[in-house]
CSV table of C-alpha atoms (C1' of nucleotides) in Angstrom, one decimal:
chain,number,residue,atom,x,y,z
W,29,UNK,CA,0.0,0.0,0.0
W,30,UNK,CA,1.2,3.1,-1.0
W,31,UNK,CA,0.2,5.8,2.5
W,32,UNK,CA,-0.8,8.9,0.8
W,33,UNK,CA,0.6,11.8,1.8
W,34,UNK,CA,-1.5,14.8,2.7
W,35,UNK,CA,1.1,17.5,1.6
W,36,UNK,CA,0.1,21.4,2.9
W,37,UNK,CA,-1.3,22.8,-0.2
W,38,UNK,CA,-1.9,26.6,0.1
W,39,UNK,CA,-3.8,26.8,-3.3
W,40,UNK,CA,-6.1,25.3,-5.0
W,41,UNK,CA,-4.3,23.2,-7.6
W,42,UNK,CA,-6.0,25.1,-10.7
W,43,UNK,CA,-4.6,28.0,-8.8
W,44,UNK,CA,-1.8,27.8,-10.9
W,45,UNK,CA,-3.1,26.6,-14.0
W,46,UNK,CA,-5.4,29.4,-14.0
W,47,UNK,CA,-2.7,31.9,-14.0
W,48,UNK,CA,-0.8,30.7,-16.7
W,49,UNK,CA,-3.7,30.3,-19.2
W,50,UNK,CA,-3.9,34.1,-18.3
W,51,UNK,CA,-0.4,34.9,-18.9
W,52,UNK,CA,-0.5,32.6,-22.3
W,53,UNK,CA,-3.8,34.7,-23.2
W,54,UNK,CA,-1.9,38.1,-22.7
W,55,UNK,CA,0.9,36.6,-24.5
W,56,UNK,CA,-0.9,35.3,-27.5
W,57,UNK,CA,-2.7,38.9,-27.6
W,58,UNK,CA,0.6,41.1,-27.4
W,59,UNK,CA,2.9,38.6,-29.7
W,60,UNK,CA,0.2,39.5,-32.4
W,61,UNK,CA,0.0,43.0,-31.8
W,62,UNK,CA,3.4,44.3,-31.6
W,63,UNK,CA,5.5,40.8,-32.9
W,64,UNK,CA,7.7,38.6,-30.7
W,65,UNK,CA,10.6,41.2,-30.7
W,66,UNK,CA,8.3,43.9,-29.6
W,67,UNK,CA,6.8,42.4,-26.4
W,68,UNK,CA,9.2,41.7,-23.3
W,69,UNK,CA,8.7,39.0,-21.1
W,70,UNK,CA,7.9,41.7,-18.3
W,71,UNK,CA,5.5,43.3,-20.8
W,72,UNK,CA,3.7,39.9,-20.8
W,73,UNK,CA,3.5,39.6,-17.5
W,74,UNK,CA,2.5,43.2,-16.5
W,75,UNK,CA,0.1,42.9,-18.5
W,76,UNK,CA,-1.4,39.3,-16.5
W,77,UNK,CA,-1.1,41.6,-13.4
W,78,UNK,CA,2.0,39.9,-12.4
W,79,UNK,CA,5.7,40.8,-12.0
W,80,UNK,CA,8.3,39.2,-14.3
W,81,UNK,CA,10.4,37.1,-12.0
W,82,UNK,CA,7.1,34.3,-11.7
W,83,UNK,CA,7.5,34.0,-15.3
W,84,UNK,CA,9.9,30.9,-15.1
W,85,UNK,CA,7.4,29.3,-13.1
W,86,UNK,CA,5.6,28.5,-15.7
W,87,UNK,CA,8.1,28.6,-18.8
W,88,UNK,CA,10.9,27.5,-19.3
W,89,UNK,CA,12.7,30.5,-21.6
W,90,UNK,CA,10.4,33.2,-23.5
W,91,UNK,CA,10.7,30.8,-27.0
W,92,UNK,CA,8.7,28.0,-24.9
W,93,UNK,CA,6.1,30.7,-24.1
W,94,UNK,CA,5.9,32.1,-27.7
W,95,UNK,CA,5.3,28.2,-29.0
W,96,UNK,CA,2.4,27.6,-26.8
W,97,UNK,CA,0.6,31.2,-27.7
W,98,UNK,CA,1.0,30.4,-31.1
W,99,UNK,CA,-0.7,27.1,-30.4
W,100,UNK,CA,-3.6,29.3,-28.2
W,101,UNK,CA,-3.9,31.8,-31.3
W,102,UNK,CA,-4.9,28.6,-33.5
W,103,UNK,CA,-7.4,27.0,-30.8
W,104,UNK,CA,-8.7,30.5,-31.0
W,105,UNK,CA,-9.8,30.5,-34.2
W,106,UNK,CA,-10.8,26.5,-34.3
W,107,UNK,CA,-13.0,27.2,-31.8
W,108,UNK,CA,-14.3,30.7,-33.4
W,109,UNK,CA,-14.7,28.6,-36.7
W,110,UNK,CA,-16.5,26.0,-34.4
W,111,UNK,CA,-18.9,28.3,-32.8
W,112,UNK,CA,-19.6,30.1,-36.2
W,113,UNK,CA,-20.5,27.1,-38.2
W,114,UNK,CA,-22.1,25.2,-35.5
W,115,UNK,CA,-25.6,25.8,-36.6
W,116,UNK,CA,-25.5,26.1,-40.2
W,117,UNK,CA,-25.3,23.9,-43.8
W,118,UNK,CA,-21.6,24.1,-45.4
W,119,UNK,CA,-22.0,26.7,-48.0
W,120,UNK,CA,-23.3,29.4,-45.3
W,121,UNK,CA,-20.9,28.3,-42.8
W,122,UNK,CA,-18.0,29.0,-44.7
W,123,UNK,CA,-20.0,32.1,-46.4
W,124,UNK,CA,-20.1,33.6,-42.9
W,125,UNK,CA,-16.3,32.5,-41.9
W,126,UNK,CA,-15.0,34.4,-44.8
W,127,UNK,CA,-16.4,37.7,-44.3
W,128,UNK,CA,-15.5,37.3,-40.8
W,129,UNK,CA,-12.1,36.7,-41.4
W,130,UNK,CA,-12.0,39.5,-44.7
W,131,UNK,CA,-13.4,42.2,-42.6
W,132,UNK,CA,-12.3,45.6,-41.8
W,133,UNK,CA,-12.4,44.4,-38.1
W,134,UNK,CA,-10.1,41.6,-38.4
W,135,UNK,CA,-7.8,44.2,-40.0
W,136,UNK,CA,-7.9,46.4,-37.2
W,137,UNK,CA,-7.7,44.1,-34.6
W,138,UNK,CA,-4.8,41.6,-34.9
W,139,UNK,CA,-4.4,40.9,-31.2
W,140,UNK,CA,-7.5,38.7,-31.4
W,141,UNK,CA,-6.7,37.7,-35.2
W,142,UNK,CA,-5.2,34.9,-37.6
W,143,UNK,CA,-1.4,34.3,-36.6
W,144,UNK,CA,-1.1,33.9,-40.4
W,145,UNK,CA,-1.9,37.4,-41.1
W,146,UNK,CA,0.4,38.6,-38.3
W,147,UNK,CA,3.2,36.4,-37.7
W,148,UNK,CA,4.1,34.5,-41.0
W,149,UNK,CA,7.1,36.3,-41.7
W,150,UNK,CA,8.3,36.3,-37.8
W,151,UNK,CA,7.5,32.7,-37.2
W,152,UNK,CA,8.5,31.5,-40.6
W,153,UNK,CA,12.2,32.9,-39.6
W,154,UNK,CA,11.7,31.0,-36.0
W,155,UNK,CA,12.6,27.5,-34.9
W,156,UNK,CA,12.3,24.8,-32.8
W,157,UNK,CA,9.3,24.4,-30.9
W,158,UNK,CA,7.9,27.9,-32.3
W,159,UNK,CA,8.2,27.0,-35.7
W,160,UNK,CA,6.7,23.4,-35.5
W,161,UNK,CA,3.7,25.2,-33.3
W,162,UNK,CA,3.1,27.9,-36.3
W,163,UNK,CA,3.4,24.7,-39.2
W,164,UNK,CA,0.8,22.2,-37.3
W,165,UNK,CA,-1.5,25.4,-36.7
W,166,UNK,CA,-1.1,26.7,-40.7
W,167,UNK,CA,-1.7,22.9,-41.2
W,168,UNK,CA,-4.8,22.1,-39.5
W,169,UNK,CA,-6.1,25.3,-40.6
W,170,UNK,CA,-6.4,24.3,-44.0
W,171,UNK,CA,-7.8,21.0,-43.4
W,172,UNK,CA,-10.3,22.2,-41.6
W,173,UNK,CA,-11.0,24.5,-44.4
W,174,UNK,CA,-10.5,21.8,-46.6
W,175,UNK,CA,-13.6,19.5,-45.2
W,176,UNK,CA,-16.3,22.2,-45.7
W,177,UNK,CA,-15.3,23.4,-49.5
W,178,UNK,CA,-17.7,21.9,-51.9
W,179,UNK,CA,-15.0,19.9,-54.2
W,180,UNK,CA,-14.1,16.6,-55.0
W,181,UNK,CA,-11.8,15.2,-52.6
W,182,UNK,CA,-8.6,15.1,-54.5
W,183,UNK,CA,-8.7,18.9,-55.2
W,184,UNK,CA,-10.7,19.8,-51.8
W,185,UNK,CA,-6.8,20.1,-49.9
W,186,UNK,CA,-5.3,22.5,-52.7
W,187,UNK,CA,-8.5,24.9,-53.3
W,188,UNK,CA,-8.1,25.3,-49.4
W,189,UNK,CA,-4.9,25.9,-49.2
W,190,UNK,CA,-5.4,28.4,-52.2
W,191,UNK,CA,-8.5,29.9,-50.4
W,192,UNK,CA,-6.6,30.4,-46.6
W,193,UNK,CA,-3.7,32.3,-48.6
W,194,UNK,CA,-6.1,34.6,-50.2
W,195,UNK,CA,-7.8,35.3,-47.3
W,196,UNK,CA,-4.5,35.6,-44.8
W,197,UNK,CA,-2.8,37.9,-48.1
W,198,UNK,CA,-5.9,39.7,-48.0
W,199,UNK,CA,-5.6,41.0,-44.3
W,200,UNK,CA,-2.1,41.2,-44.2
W,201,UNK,CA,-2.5,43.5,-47.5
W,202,UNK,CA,-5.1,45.9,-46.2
W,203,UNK,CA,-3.0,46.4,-42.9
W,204,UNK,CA,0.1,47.5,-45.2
W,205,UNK,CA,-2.1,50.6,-46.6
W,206,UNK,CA,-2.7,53.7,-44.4
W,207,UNK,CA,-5.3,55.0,-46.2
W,208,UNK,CA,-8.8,53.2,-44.7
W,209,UNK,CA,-10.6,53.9,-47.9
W,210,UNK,CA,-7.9,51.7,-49.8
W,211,UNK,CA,-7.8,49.3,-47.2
W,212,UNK,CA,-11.6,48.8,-47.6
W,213,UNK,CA,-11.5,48.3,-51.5
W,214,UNK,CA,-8.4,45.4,-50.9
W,215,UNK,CA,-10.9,43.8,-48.5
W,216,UNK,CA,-13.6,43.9,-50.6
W,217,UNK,CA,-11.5,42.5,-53.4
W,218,UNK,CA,-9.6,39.8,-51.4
W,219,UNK,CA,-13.2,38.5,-50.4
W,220,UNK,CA,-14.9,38.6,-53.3
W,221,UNK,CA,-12.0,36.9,-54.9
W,222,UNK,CA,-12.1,34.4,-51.6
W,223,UNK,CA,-16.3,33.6,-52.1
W,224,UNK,CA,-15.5,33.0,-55.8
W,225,UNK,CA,-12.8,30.2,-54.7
W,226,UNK,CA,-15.1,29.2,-52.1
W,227,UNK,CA,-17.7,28.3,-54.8
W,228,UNK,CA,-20.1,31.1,-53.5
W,229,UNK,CA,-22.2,33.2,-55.5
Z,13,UNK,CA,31.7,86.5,-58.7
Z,14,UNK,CA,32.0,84.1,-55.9
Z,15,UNK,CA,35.4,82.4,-55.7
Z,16,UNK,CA,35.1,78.6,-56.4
Z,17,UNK,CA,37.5,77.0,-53.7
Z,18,UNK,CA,38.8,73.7,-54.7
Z,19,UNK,CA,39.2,71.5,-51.6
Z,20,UNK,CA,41.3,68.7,-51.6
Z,21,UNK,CA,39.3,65.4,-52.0
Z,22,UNK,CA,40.8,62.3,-51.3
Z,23,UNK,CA,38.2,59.9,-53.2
Z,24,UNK,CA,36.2,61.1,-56.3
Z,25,UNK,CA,32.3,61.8,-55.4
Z,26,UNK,CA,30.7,58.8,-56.2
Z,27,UNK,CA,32.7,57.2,-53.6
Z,28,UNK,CA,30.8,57.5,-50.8
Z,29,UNK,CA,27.7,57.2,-52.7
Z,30,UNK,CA,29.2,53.8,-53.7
Z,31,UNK,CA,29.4,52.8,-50.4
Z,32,UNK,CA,26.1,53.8,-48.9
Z,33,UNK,CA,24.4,51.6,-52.0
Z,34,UNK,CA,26.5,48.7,-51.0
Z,35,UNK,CA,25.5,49.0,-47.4
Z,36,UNK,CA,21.8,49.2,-48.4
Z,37,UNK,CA,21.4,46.3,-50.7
Z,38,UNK,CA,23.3,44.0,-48.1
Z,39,UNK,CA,20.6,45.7,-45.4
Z,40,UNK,CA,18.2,44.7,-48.0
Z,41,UNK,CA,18.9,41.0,-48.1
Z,42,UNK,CA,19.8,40.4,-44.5
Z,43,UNK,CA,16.1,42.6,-43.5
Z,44,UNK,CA,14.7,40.5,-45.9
Z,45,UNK,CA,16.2,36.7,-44.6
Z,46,UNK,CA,15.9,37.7,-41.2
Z,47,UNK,CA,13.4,40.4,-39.9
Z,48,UNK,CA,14.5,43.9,-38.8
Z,49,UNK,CA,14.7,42.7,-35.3
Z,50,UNK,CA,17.1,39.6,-35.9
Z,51,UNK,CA,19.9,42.2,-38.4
Z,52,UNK,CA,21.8,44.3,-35.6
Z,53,UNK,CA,23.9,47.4,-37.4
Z,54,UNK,CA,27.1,46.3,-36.9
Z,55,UNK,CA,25.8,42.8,-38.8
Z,56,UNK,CA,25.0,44.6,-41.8
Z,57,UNK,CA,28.1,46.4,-41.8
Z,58,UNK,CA,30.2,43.7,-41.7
Z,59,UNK,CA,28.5,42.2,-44.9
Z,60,UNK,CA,29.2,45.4,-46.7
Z,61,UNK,CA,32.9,44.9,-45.5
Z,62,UNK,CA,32.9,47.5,-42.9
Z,63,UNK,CA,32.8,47.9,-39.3
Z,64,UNK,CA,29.6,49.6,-37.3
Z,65,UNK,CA,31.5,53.2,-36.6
Z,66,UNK,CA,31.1,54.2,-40.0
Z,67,UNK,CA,27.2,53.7,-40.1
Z,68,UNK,CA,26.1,57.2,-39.3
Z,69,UNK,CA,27.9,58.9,-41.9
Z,70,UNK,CA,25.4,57.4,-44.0
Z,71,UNK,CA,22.5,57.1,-42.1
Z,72,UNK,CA,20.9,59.0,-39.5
Z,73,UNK,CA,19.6,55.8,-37.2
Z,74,UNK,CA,18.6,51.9,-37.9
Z,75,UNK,CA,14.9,53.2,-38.6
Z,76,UNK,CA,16.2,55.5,-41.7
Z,77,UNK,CA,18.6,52.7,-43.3
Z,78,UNK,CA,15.5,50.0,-43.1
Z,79,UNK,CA,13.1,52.6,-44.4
Z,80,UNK,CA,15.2,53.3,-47.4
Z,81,UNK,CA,16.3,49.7,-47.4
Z,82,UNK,CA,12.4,49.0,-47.9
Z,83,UNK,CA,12.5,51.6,-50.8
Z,84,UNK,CA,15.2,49.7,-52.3
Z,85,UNK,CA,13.9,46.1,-52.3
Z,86,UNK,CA,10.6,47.3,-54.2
Z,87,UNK,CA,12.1,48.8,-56.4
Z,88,UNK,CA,14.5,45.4,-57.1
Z,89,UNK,CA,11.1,43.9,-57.8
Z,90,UNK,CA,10.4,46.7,-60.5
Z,91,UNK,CA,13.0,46.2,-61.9
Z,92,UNK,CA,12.9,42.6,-62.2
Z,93,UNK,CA,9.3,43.4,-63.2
Z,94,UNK,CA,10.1,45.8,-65.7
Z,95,UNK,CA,13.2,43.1,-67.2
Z,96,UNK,CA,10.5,40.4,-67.5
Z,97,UNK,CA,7.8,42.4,-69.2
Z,98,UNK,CA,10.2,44.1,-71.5
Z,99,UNK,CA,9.4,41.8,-74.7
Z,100,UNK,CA,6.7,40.3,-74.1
Z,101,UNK,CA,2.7,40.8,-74.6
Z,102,UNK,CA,0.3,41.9,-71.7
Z,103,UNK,CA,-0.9,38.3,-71.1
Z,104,UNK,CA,2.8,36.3,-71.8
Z,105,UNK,CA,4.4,39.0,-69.4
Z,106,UNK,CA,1.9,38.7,-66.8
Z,107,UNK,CA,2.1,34.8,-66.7
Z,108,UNK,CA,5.9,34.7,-66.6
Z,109,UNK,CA,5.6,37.1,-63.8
Z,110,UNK,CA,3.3,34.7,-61.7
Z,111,UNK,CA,4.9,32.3,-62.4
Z,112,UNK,CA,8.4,33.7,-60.7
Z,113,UNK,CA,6.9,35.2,-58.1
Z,114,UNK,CA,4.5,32.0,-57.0
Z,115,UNK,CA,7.6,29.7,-56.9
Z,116,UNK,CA,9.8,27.3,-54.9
Z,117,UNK,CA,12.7,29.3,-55.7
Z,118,UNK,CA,11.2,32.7,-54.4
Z,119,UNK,CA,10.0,30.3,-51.5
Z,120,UNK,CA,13.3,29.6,-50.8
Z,121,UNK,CA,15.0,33.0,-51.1
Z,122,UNK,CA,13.3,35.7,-49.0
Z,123,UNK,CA,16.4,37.9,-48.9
Z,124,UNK,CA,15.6,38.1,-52.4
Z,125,UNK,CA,12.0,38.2,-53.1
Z,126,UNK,CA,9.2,40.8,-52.1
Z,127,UNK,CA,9.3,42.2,-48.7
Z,128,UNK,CA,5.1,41.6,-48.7
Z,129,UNK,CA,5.8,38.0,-48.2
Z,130,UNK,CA,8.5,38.5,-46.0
Z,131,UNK,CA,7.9,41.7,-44.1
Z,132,UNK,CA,4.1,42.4,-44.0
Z,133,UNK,CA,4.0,41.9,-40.2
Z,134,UNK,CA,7.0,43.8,-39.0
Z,135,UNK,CA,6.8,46.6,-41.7
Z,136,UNK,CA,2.3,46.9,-40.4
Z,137,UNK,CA,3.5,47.3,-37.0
Z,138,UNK,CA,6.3,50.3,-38.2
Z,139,UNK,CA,5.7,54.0,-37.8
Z,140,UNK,CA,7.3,57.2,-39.6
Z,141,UNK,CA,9.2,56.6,-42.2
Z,142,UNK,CA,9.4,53.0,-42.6
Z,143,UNK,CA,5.5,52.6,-42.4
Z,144,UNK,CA,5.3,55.3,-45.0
Z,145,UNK,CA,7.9,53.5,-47.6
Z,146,UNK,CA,6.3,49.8,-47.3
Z,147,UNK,CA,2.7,51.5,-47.8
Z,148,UNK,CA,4.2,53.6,-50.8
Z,149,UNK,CA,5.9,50.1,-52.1
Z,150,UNK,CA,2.5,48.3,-51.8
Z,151,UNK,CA,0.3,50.7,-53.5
Z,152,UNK,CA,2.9,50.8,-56.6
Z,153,UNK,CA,3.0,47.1,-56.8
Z,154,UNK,CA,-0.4,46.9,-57.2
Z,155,UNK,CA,-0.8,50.3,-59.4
Z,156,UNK,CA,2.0,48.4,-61.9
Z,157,UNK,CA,0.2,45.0,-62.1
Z,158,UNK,CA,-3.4,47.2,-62.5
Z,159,UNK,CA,-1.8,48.5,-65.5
Z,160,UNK,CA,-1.4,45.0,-67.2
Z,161,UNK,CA,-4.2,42.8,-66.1
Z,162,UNK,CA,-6.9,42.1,-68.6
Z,163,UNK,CA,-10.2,44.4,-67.0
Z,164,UNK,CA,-12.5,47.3,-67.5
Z,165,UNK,CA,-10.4,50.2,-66.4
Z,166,UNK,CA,-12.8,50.2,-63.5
Z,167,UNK,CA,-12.6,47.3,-61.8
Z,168,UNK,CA,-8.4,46.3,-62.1
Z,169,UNK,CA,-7.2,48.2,-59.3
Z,170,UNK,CA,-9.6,45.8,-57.4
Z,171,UNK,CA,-8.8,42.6,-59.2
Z,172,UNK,CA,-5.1,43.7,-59.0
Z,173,UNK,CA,-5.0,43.8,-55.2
Z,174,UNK,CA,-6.6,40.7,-54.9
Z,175,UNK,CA,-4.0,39.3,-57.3
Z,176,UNK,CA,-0.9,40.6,-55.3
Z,177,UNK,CA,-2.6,39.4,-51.7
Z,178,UNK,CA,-3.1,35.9,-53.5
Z,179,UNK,CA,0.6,35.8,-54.5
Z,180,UNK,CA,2.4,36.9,-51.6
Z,181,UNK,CA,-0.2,35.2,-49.2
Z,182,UNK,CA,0.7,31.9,-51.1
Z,183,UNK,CA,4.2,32.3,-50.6
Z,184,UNK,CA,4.0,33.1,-46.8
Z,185,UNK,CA,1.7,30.5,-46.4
Z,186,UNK,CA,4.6,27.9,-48.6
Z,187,UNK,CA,7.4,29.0,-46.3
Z,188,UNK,CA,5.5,28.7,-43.1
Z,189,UNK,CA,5.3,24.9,-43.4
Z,190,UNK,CA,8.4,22.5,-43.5
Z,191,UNK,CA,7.1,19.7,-45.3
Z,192,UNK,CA,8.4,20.3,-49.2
Z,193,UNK,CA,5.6,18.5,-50.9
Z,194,UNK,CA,3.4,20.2,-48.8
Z,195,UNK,CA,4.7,23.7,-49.3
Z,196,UNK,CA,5.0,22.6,-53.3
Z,197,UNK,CA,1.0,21.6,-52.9
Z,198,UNK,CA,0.7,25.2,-51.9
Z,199,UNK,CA,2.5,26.9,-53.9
Z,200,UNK,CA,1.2,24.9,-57.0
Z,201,UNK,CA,-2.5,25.8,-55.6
Z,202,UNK,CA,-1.5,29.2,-55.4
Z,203,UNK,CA,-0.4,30.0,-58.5
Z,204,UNK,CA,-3.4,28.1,-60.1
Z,205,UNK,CA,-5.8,30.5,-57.9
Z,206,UNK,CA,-3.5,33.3,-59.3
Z,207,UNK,CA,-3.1,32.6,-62.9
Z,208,UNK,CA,-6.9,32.3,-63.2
Z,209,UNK,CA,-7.6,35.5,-61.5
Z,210,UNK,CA,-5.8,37.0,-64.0
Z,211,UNK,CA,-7.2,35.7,-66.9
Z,212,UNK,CA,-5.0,32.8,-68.2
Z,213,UNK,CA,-5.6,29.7,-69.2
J,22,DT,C1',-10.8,27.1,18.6
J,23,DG,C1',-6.0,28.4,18.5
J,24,DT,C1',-1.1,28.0,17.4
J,25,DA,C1',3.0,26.2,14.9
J,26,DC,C1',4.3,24.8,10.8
J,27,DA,C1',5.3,23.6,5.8
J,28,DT,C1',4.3,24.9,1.2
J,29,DC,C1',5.2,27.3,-3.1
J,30,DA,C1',3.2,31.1,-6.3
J,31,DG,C1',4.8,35.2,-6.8
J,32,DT,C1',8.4,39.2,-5.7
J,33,DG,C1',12.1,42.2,-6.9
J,34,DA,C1',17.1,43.1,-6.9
J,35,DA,C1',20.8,41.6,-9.6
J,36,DC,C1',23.5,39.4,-13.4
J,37,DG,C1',25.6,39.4,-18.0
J,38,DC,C1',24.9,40.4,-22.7
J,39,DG,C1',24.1,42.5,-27.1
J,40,DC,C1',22.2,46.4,-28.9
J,41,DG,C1',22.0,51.4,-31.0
J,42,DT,C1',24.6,55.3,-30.8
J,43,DT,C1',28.7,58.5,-30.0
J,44,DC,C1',33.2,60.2,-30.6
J,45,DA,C1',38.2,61.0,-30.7
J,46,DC,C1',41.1,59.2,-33.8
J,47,DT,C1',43.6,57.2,-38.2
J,48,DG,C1',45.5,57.0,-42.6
J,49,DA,C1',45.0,57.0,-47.7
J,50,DT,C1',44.6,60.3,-50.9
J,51,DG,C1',44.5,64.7,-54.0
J,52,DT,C1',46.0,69.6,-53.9
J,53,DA,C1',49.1,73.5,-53.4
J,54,DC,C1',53.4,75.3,-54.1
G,12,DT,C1',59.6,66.0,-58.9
G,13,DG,C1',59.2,66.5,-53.9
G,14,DT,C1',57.2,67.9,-49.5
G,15,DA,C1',53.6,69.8,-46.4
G,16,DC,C1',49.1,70.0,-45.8
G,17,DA,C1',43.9,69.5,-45.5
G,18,DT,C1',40.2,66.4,-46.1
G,19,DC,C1',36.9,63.0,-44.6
G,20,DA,C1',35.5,57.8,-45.1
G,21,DG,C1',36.1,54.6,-42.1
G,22,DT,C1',37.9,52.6,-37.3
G,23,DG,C1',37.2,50.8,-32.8
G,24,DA,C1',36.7,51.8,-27.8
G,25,DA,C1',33.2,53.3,-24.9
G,26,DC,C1',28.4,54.7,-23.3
G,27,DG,C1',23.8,53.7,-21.5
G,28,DC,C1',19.9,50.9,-21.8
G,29,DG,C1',16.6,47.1,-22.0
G,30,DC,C1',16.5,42.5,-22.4
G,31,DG,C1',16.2,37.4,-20.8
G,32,DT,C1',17.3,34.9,-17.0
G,33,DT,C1',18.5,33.7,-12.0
G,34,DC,C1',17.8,33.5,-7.2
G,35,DA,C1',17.2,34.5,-2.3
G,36,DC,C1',13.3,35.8,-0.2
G,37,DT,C1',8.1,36.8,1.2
G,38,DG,C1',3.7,36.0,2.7
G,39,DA,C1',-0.9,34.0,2.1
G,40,DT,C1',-2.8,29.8,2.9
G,41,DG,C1',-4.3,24.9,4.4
G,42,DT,C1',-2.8,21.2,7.5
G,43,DA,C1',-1.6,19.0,11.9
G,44,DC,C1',-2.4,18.7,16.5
DNA sequence: TGTACATCAGTGAACGCGCGTTCACTGATGTAC
DNA sequence: TGTACATCAGTGAACGCGCGTTCACTGATGTAC
């Protein structure tokens, strides 16, 4: 028999679970807004209402933390995608996830956006553990875009990879122009273009 | 009459100006390969064959050699735009250009290619100058392919951007995953979307 | 119920390092005479 | 032709700063009795 041992637990043990999906949710937020180089690991943690020395609690270097926020920006999106298309028929489902995606508010708002869009060039440069996180996101993206287009299967996994690039080119596009009114025409232009892939109107 | 003084030069004019172009295109490749946070000064100065003291002769901080560095690599693309068009038809030149730009090898050499694919992120996130010179480069990509694509004068400045977000968010999309039949997939998906937005085939 | 204790998430001072930037200096060169 | 000189592109040591990371410590808490 193995006696078990009642150790003197101050906390809760989601205590500290519960902080770092905080921290990784400020981190996944900041990363996209102002890039990996841009964000500190005390910004990060400021910013979770903490100071920076707890940080290595939790992570092991700032490279492990940027892996598993890019892995939390994808489950962001899957589960947006999720939610979105929950209740309705393919072709409106992924109708509705493109303008969502091609919208003047996902240009304006890339703390809460597509990694794509934001970090392809950063985490395209990155390696290791970041690198592999960012190519198993991009991945499963397009599969997942892949089993909702209306194509045969043999060209379903190339029309979505096709499709995700317009899209992601789209946003990353209109946030390179100042000028709103000539962001709003790119927009307008990446999605038609996207619906036309998509096999909508 | 006002005297002209001759001073004694030691190099002839062009010297200097010699220098400063060198400097630029090596900041232009080594921005390109490995963002504007990963190329320190002194780096780039050591790949033009000098060491980091002389840097401010020529420029007045980091943020005014990558803004003209920016400048520099869209206007490499013009060029190589303007060499590939030279003798050929609307439709042949248009196609050869896809064709180069939506490719393994332009997958494979970012410190060579457009800075949309490579810098979108990091150049979005800019301010001042830099900002300004990426936004400038963007909008005269697209006004150049407008100019050549195959529409009513009214709607190609539309069609155009969504051409140019399809072909550098293929690219980004190709080098963000490992796999090289998968980033080939994309890539061949990619230019497939963008030859037929275009008109061919 | 009250007190002593062990735990460990979080604190904050300190570290070494590489960065952008400054500046006194060097030395190759063309000019003046 | 030869010598003294002025120039200024480029050198390299030094600076202050913010970063990632470490570590001795704190203090709120639940357990033991």
């Amino acid at each position: 028999m193995i006696p078990i041992i009642y150790k003197a637990m101050r906390y809760a043990p989601e205590h500290k679970d519960e902080t770092k999906t905080r921290v990784l949710k400020e981190a996944a937020a900041a990363l996209r807004q102002h890039g990996p180089a841009g964000v500190s690991v005390a910004d990060i943690m400021r910013r979770a209402g903490l100071t920076h020395g707890g940080f290595y609690a939790h992570f092991a270097t700032k490279d492990d933390l940027v892996g598993q926020a890019v892995t939390e920006m994808f489950d962001q999106g899957k589960r947006r995608f999720a939610r979105m298309t929950a209740a309705l028929p393919p072709a409106q489902a992924i109708s509705a996830y493109i303008d969502a995606y091609v919208s003047q508010d996902h240009r304006d708002h890339p703390e809460r956006g597509c990694p794509i869009t934001s970090l392809a060039g950063d985490l395209s440069r990155a390696g290791g553990a970041v690198r592999n996180a960012f190519d198993a996101g991009v991945a499963s993206m397009v599969a997942r875009f892949a089993a909702w287009l209306p194509a045969p299967e043999e060209t379903r996994a190339r029309r979505a990879a096709a499709l995700v690039a317009q899209m992601a080119g789209t946003v990353a596009l209109a946030r390179a122009v100042h000028d709103a009114a000539a962001a709003a025409n790119i927009l307008e232009a990446g999605r038609a273009a996207a619906r036309h892939q998509a096999g909508l109107q």
